[in-house]
Amino acid sequence: MKICVIGPGYVGLVGAAIFADMGNQVVGLGKNKEKIDKITKGVMPIYEPGLSEIILKNVKEGRLKFTTSATEGIKESNVIFICVGTPQGDTGAADLTAVMAVAKEIGNNLNGYKVIVTKSTVPVGTNERIEHVVQENMPKGGEFDVVSNPEFLREGTAIEDMRNTDRIVVGAKNERALKVMRELYKDFDAPMMECDLRSAEMIKYASNALLATKISFINEIGQLCERADANVQVVAEGVGLDKRIGRAFLNATGVGYGGSCFPKDVAALYKTSTDQAYDFKLLRSVMEVNELQKFNFMKKITKAMDDNLSGYTFGVLGLAFKGDTDDIRESGAIKMIRMIRGHGAKLRVYDPAAMENTKKVLGHDGIYYSKDMYDTLEGVDALCIFTEWNEFKSIDLAKSKKLMKGSLLFDARNLLDQKAVEGAGFIYIAVGKRTNGYTEDGDIVSTAILRNGK
Ligand code: UDX
């Protein structure tokens, strides 16, 4: 098939790479010439393991190319994927400016029947608006169908997620469009769910919102566990064994969920509900709990430091919103660093992939960007782990203890083994469980003696 993928971001690049790799003729369309030239040479604008290799291979074998020419990209293809961003607007709703601009462009270049497939996450009713805009801009007699085909890939495992997706959701209005979609996905080993446009649009939001709800739920269970002296990790294991619930997305964290999707999509769905004169109370709480989670973790830090962070230095491992990505959008780590710095502390920070992105938003004021994990620990009074990179899991605790001045370790991801950390002489404070950083009454320890490890 001849495919045009508009928007070389996460979804667009991964989609272009995989459809080309499956034998289709694919052209990726973007606006920025420099970016497009780099992609063609295998230099990706995003950090995604394995992506560059697949793109280079398919460019070399002649199935994939990238262009800034809308005419070339659209006219040559019979299936057009819309994969541009839908960032959060001022009202919380998804900003559809880029989607509608693309719809206009497609209309302007319509030559013969095309299936226009929306992969961008868009609110209910958007595909009908796209249809309208294309109609308004196309030449007389133009023929096309719109299809909603939401994408469920996660950053860091995007290629695997798209190739081995659990389901392919296709919202369409007629058999003509469905036939093309069945052909397009015929080699994927996943059930295709065919439905109406609006339900397909809603499936994407409902999926992300439900996953975010699971996270906020387990984060609140974690709050209770700390108070009641239970262990949230054990509870998640036990609850997750119930097949009806499942273990996934039940990892409590001190920094809440982040990234370019959950915060934006939950807010957009909430906005959709208020637009429909419905107050989605559960979603409101999901968002509120997610924000509170960071403040609650910050409270633990300040309590352990006797409410005085000024003059102390914190080591921070992890800046990205989760492991295996350089993405810091809505990253809980960045928000925590801002709070710690706001309390007058200095920081030494490290992330295997997100250093450059972080420098751009946090600058250098009060922050030293470390060379590696252990450089971060040199002389720090306390260490925080904010992102679940595998590299941090295997940290040498004895070596770390020697490098640090103090002995406080705040693990906002429950990444480390409690016994090992406590055994190495740290005062350990994590999420949803009591540790040696708590008094018998369940309060956070707060002595300067412990803090300095004397
Ligand atoms: C998400 C959806 O999973 C994906 O289907 C959709 O297409 C895009 O949004 P992504 O944002 O890449 O993907 O990351 P994901 O792995 O889902 O994690 C989102 C956030 O939730 C991260 O901050 C992560 O750390 C957090 N999380 C995840 C938890 O706090 N606990 C968990 O148990 C799982």
Short mmCIF file of C-alpha atoms and ligand atoms in Angstrom, two decimals, residues 10-11 48 121 150-158 161 167 204 207-208 211-212 214-216 218-219 247-263 265 290 320-323 325 327 329-332 386-388 413, ligand 1:
data_model
loop_
_atom_site.label_atom_id
_atom_site.label_comp_id
_atom_site.label_asym_id
_atom_site.label_seq_id
_atom_site.Cartn_x
_atom_site.Cartn_y
_atom_site.Cartn_z
CA TYR A 10 6.46 9.32 18.41
CA VAL A 11 3.39 7.86 16.77
CA GLU A 48 13.29 5.44 21.15
CA THR A 121 -5.49 11.43 20.10
CA PRO A 150 -6.13 5.37 17.87
CA GLU A 151 -2.63 4.32 18.82
CA PHE A 152 -1.78 2.81 22.19
CA LEU A 153 2.02 2.69 22.07
CA ARG A 154 4.13 3.69 25.05
CA GLU A 155 7.36 5.63 24.82
CA GLY A 156 10.41 3.44 25.31
CA THR A 157 8.63 0.30 24.10
CA ALA A 158 6.89 1.93 21.14
CA ASP A 161 3.85 -2.03 21.45
CA ARG A 167 -6.03 -4.67 19.64
CA LYS A 204 -8.46 5.95 23.39
CA SER A 207 -8.12 3.58 28.05
CA ASN A 208 -5.62 6.23 29.13
CA LEU A 211 -4.79 3.43 33.40
CA ALA A 212 -4.25 6.80 35.09
CA LYS A 214 -5.32 2.65 38.39
CA ILE A 215 -2.17 4.63 39.22
CA SER A 216 -3.94 7.24 41.35
CA ILE A 218 -2.73 2.52 44.03
CA ASN A 219 -1.06 5.79 45.07
CA ARG A 247 -0.91 -6.29 37.99
CA ALA A 248 -0.06 -3.68 35.32
CA PHE A 249 -0.18 0.01 36.24
CA LEU A 250 -0.32 -0.70 39.95
CA ASN A 251 3.14 0.66 40.79
CA ALA A 252 2.75 3.38 43.39
CA THR A 253 5.11 6.33 43.01
CA GLY A 254 5.91 9.47 44.93
CA VAL A 255 5.92 11.55 41.77
CA GLY A 256 2.63 10.50 40.15
CA TYR A 257 2.07 9.73 36.49
CA GLY A 258 3.53 12.10 33.89
CA GLY A 259 4.42 12.21 30.22
CA SER A 260 2.90 13.66 27.12
CA CYS A 261 -0.29 11.58 27.28
CA PHE A 262 -1.84 10.74 30.65
CA PRO A 263 -1.95 14.26 32.14
CA ASP A 265 -5.64 13.08 27.98
CA ASN A 290 -1.73 12.84 41.01
CA ALA A 320 12.50 11.71 32.59
CA PHE A 321 8.80 11.06 33.28
CA LYS A 322 9.60 7.34 33.26
CA GLY A 323 12.54 5.09 32.37
CA THR A 325 12.88 7.85 27.45
CA ASP A 327 11.00 12.88 27.56
CA ARG A 329 7.07 16.51 29.61
CA GLU A 330 4.97 16.62 32.79
CA SER A 331 7.76 14.74 34.52
CA GLY A 332 7.20 14.37 38.25
CA PHE A 386 12.67 9.87 40.76
CA THR A 387 12.73 7.73 37.60
CA GLU A 388 12.78 3.95 37.25
CA ARG A 413 9.79 4.69 42.68
C1 UDX B 1 0.78 6.08 27.74
C2 UDX B 1 -0.10 4.85 27.47
O1 UDX B 1 0.37 3.74 28.23
C3 UDX B 1 -0.12 4.52 25.98
O2 UDX B 1 -1.02 3.43 25.74
C4 UDX B 1 -0.58 5.76 25.21
O3 UDX B 1 -0.55 5.50 23.82
C5 UDX B 1 0.30 6.95 25.53
O4 UDX B 1 0.31 7.17 26.96
P1 UDX B 1 3.39 6.59 27.96
O5 UDX B 1 2.99 7.99 28.29
O6 UDX B 1 4.49 6.37 26.99
O7 UDX B 1 2.12 5.76 27.41
O8 UDX B 1 3.84 5.91 29.33
P2 UDX B 1 3.31 4.82 30.35
O9 UDX B 1 4.26 3.70 30.36
O10 UDX B 1 1.90 4.49 30.16
O11 UDX B 1 3.46 5.63 31.72
C6 UDX B 1 2.78 6.86 31.97
C7 UDX B 1 3.12 7.38 33.33
O12 UDX B 1 2.55 6.54 34.34
C8 UDX B 1 4.62 7.43 33.65
O13 UDX B 1 4.92 8.61 34.37
C9 UDX B 1 4.86 6.21 34.50
O14 UDX B 1 5.96 6.33 35.35
C10 UDX B 1 3.55 6.20 35.28
N1 UDX B 1 3.24 4.86 35.85
C11 UDX B 1 3.04 3.79 35.03
C12 UDX B 1 3.09 4.72 37.22
O15 UDX B 1 3.25 5.69 37.98
N2 UDX B 1 2.77 3.50 37.73
C13 UDX B 1 2.57 2.40 36.94
O16 UDX B 1 2.26 1.33 37.47
C14 UDX B 1 2.70 2.55 35.54
#
